[in-house]
GROMACS .gro file of C-alpha atoms in nm:
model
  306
    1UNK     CA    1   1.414  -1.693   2.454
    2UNK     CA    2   1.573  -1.978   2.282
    3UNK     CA    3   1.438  -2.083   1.919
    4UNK     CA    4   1.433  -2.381   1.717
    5UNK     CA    5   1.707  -2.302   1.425
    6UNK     CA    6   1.560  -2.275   1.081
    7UNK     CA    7   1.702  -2.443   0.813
    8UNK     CA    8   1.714  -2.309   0.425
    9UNK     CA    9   1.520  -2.588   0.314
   10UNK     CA   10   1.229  -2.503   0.514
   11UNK     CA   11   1.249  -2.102   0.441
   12UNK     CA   12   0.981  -2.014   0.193
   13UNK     CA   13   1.120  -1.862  -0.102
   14UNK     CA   14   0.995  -1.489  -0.255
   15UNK     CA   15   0.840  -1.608  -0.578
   16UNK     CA   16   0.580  -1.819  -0.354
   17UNK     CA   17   0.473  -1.498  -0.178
   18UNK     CA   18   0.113  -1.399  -0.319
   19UNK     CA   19  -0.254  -1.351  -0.246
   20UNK     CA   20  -0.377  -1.261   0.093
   21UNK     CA   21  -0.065  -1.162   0.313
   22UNK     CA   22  -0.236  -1.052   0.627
   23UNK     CA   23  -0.013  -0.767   0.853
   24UNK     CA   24   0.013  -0.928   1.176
   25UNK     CA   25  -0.103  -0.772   1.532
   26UNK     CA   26   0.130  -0.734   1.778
   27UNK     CA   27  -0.054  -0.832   2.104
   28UNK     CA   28   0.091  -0.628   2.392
   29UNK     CA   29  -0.036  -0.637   2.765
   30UNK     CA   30  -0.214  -0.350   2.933
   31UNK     CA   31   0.172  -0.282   3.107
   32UNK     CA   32   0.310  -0.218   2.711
   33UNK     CA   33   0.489  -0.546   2.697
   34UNK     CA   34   0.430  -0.823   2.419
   35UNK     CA   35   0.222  -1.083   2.528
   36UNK     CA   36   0.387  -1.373   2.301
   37UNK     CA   37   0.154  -1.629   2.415
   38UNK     CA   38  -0.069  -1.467   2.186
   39UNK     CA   39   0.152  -1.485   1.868
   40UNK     CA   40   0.076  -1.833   1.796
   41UNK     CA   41  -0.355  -1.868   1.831
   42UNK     CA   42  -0.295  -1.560   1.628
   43UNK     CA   43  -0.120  -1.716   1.351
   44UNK     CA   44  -0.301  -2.063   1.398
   45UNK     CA   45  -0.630  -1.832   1.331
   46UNK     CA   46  -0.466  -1.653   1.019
   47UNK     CA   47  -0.408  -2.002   0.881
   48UNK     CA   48  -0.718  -2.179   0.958
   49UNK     CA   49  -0.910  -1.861   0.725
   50UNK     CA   50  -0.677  -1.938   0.431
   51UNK     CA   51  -0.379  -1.632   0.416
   52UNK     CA   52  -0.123  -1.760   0.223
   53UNK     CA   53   0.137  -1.541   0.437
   54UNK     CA   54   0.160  -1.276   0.748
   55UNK     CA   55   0.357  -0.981   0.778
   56UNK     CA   56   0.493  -0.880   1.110
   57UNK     CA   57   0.674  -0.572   1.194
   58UNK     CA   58   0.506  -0.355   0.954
   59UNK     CA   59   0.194  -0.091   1.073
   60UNK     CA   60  -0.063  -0.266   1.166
   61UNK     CA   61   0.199  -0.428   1.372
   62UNK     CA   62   0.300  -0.121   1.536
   63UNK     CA   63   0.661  -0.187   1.389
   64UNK     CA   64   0.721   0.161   1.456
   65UNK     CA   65   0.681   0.123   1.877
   66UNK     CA   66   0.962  -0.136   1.917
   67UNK     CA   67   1.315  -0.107   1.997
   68UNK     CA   68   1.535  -0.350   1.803
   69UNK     CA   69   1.527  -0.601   2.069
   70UNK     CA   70   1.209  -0.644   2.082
   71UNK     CA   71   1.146  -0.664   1.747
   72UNK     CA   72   1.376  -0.933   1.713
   73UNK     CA   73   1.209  -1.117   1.953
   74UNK     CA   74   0.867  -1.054   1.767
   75UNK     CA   75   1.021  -1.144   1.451
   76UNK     CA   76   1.178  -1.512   1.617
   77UNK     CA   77   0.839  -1.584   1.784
   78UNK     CA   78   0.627  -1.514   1.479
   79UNK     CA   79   0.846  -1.723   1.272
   80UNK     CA   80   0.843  -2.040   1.489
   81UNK     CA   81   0.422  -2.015   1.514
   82UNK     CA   82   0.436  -2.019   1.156
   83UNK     CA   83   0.616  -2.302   1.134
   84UNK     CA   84   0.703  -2.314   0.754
   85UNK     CA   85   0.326  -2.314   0.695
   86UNK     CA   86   0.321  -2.004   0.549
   87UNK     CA   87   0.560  -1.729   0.470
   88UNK     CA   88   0.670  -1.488   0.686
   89UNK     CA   89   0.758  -1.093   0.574
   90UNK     CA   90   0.945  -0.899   0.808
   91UNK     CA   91   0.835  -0.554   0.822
   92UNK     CA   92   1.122  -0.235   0.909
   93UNK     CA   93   0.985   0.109   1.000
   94UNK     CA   94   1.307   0.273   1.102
   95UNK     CA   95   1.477   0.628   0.958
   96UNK     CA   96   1.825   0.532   0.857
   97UNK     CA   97   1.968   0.366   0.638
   98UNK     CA   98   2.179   0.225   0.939
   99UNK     CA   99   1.909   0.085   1.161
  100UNK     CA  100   1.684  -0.091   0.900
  101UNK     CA  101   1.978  -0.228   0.804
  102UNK     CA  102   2.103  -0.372   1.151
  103UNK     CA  103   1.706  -0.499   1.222
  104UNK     CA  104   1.748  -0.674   0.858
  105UNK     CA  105   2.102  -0.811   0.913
  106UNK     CA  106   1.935  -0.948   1.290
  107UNK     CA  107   1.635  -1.155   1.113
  108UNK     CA  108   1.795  -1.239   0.796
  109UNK     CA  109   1.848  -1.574   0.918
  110UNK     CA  110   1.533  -1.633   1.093
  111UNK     CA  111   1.400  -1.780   0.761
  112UNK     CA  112   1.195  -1.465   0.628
  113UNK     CA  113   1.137  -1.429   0.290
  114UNK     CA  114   1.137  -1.076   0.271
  115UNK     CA  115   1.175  -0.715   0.422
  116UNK     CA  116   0.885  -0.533   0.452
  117UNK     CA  117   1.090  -0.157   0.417
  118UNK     CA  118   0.911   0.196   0.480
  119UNK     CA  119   1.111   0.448   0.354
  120UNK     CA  120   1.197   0.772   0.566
  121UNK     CA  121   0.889   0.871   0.771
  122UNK     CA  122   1.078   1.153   0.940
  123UNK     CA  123   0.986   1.518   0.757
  124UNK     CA  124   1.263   1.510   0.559
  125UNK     CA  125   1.279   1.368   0.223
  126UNK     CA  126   1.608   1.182   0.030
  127UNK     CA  127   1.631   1.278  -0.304
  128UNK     CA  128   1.632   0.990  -0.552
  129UNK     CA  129   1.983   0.902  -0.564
  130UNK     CA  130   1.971   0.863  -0.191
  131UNK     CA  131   1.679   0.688  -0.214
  132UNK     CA  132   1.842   0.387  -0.437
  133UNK     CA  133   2.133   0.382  -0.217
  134UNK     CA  134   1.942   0.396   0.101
  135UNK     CA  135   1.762   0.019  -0.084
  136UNK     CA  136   2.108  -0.083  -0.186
  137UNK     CA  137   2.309  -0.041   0.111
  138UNK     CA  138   2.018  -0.248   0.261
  139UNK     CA  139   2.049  -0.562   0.014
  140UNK     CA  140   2.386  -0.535   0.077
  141UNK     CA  141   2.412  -0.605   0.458
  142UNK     CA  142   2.139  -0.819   0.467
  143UNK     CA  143   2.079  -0.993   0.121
  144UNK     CA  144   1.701  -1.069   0.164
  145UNK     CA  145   1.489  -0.958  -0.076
  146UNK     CA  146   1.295  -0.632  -0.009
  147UNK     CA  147   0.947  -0.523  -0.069
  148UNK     CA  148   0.895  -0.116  -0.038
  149UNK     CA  149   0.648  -0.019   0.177
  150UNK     CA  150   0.511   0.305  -0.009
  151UNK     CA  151   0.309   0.467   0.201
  152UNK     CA  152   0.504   0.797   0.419
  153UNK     CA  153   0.297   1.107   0.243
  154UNK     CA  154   0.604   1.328   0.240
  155UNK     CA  155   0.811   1.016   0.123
  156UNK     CA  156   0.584   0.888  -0.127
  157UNK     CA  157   0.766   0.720  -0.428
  158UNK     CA  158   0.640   0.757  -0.794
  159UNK     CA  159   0.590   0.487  -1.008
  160UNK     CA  160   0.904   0.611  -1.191
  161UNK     CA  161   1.169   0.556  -0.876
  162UNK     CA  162   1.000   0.297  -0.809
  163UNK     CA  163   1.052   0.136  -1.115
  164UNK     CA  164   1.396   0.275  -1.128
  165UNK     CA  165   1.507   0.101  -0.768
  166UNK     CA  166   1.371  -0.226  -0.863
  167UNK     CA  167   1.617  -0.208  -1.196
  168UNK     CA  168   1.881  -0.107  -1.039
  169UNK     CA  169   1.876  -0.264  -0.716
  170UNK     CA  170   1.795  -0.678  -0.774
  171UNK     CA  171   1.762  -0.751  -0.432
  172UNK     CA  172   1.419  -0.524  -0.452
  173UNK     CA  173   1.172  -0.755  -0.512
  174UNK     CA  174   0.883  -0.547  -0.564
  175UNK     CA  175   0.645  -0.289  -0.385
  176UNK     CA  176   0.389  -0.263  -0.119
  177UNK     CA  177   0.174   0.017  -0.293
  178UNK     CA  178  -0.068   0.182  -0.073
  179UNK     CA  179  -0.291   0.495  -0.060
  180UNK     CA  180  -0.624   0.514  -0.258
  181UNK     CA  181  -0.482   0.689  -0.551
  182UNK     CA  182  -0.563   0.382  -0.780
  183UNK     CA  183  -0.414   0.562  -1.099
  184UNK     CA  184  -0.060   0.521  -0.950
  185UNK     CA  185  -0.117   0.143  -0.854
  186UNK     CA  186  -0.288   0.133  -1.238
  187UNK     CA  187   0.032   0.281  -1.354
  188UNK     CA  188   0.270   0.074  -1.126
  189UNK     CA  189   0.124  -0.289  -1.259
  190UNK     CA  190   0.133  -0.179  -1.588
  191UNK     CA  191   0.485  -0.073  -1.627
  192UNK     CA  192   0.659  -0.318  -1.392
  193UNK     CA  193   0.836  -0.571  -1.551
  194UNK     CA  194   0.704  -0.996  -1.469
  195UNK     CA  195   0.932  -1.016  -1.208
  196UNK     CA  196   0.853  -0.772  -0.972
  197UNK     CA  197   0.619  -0.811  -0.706
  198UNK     CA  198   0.304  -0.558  -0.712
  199UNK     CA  199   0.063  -0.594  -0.374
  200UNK     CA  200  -0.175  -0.398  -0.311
  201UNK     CA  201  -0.253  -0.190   0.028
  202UNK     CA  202  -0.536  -0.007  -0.085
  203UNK     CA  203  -0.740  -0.134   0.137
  204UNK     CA  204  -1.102  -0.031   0.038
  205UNK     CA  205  -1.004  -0.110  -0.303
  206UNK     CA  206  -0.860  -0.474  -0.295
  207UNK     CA  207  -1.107  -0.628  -0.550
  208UNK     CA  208  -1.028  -0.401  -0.840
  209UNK     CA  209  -0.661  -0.446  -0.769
  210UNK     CA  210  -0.648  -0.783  -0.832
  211UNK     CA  211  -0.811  -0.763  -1.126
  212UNK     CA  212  -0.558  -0.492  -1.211
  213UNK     CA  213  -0.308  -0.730  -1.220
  214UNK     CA  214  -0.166  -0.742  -0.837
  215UNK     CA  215   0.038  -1.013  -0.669
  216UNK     CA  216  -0.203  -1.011  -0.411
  217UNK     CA  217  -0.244  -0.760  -0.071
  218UNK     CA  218  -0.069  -0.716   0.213
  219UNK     CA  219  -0.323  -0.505   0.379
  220UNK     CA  220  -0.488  -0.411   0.765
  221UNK     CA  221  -0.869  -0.557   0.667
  222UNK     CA  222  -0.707  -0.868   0.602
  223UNK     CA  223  -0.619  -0.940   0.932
  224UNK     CA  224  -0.955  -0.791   1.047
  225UNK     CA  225  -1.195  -0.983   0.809
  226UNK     CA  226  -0.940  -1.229   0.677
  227UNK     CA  227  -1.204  -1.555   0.587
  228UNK     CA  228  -1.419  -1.314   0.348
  229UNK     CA  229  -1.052  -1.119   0.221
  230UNK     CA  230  -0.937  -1.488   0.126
  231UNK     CA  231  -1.271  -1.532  -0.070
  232UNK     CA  232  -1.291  -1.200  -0.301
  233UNK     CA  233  -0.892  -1.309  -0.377
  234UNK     CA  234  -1.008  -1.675  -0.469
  235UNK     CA  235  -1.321  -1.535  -0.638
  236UNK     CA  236  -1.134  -1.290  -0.908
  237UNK     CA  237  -0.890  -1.628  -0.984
  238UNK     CA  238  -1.217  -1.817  -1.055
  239UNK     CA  239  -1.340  -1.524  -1.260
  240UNK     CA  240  -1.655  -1.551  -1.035
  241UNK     CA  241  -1.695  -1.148  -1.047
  242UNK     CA  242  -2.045  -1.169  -0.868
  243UNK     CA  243  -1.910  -1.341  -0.579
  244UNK     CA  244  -1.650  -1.122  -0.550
  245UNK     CA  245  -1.803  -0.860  -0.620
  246UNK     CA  246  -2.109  -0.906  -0.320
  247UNK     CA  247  -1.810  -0.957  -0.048
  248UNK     CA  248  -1.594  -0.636  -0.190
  249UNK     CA  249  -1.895  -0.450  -0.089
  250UNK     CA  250  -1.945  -0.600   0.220
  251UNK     CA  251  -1.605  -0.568   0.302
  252UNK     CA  252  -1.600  -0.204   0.254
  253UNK     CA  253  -1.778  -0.088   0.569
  254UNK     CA  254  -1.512  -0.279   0.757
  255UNK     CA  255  -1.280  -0.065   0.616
  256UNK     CA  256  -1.498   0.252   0.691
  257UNK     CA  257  -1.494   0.142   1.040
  258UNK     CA  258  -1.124   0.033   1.137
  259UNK     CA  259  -0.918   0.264   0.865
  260UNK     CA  260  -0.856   0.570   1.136
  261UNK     CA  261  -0.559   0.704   1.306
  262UNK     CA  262  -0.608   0.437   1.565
  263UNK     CA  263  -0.652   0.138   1.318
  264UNK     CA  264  -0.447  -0.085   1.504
  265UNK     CA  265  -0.657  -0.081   1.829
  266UNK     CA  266  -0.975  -0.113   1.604
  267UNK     CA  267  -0.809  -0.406   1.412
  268UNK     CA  268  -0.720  -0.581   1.745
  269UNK     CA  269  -1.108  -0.512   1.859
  270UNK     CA  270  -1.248  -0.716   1.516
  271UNK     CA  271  -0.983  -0.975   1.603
  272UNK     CA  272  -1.132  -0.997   1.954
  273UNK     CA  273  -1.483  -1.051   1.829
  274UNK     CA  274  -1.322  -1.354   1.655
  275UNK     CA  275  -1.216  -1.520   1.922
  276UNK     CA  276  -0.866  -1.415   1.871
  277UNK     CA  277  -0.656  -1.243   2.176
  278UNK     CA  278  -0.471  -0.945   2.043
  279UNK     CA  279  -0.439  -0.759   2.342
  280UNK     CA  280  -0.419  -0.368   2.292
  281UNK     CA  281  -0.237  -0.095   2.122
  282UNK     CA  282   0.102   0.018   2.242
  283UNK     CA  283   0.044   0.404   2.419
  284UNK     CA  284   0.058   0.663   2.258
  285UNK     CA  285  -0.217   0.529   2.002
  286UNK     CA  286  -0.593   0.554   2.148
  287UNK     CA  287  -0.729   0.275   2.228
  288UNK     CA  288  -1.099   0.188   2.054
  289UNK     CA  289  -1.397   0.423   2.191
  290UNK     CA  290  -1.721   0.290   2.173
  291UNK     CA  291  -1.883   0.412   1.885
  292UNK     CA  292  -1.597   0.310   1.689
  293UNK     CA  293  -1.655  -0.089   1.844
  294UNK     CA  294  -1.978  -0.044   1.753
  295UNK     CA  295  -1.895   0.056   1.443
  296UNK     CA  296  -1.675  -0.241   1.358
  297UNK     CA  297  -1.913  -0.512   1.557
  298UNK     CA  298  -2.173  -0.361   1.262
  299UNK     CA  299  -1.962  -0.419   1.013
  300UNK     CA  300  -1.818  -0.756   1.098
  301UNK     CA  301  -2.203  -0.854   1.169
  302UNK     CA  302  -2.271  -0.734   0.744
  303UNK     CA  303  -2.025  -1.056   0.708
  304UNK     CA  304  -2.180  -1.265   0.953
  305UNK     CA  305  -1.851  -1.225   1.201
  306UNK     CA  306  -1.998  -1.089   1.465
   0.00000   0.00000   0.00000
């Protein structure tokens, strides 16, 4: 699949990534492969309900289900639909230090402005010092700047390495904190220095984040609701906390209804009420059952979606 070149001047740049970054969908057919006709109504929709930037690649994007060809592919395609409207974050769920590096070095010159890095989800855990290197060695091969994805339970970074990777490793740009522990993303904001990057992933919990002091979100109910995600984000900059506050409760059932273990088939189902074909979840993840649609068509309906 051939692909119009980018050139540096049109590659975003880290320091504009903020707000709402809504994780992109991968839309794959019924017969597992990626429908990339799909990729660009996708990100035209993103776009026309105000993100300021997609990630691709990353969970909600069932990163984890392609092979390094494919995800290449994804990561070209996604890149020309955006178009230098908006910037692009390439997300790597891989368990070497070896691979993510290879699927960094392969879209590093795509014109992303960051990796999107999970650490180890495997069941075995790198100590610290293997942790920096494993962020190093990264940087090193690929030298674009790297947001950690800290969300593996049995890999979960403190607020202390992660704090510690970000000084000693430049090229870490800052951290994609997620769980609902709140203290931790409290403690993370506080003690990171101007120039990191804090987002939030705590989904259910995206209003008080930003008032925290977060860069913005890069998180799955932004891509599921992203018109009303956009407006609690441009309601805390106002300061207009009653605004925000009405939609961060309405919001909150969406969560309810599409953060299970099959989130990204119930993501791609709220998409689909939208108008916007996402296709299905790559096997082995369930697709959506009917109570959960239900589920999500009553929630979407709470924000006059569906």
């Amino acid at each position: 699949r051939a692909r119009k070149p980018i050139h540096p001047e049109e590659t975003p740049m880290i320091d504009q990534l903020h707000g709402v970054v809504a994780p992109f969908t991968t839309p794959f057919k019924a017969n597992g492969d990626i429908d990339f006709s799909a990729i660009r109504p996708q990100i035209d929709w993103l776009i026309e309900n105000g993100v300021h930037g997609v990630a691709a690649g990353g969970s909600t994007g069932e990163g984890h289900a392609l092979d390094r060809g494919e995800y290449q592919e994804l990561m070209a395609a996604t890149v020309e639909a955006a178009a230098g409207r908006i910037p692009v974050v390439a997300g790597i769920i891989a368990n070497t230090t070896a691979e993510v590096a290879r699927r960094g070095h392969h879209v590093k010159d795509l014109g992303v402005v960051a990796l999107q890095v999970t650490p180890p989800h495997y069941l075995f855990r790198p100590d610290d010092d293997a942790m920096v290197a494993h962020f190093r060695e990264i940087h090193a091969e690929c030298g674009v700047p790297i947001l950690i994805y800290n969300v593996v339970p049995w890999c979960y970074l403190s607020p202390d390495l992660l704090l510690r990777i970000m000084d000693e490793v430049p090229g870490v740009a800052g951290v994609k904190q997620s769980a609902g522990d709140m203290k931790l993303f409290a403690d993370l904001v506080r003690r990171a220095k101007p120039r990191n990057l804090i987002f939030s992933a705590v989904d259910a919990l995206l209003y008080p984040s930003y008032q925290l002091g977060a860069r913005g979100a890069i998180a799955a109910i932004l891509t599921a609701a992203p018109g009303p995600s956009v407006k609690v984000w441009n309601a805390v900059r106002d300061q207009d906390w009653e605004t925000a506050r009405d939609l961060h409760e309405r919001l909150m059932p969406v969560w309810d209804a599409v953060g299970v273990d099959n989130m990204p088939s119930l993501v791609k189902y709220a998409q689909e009420l939208q108008g916007v074909p996402a296709g299905v979840a790559r096997r082995p993840t369930s697709p959506a059952r009917d109570d959960q649609k239900a589920k999500v068509r009553a929630a979407l309906a709470g924000l006059g979606l569906a």
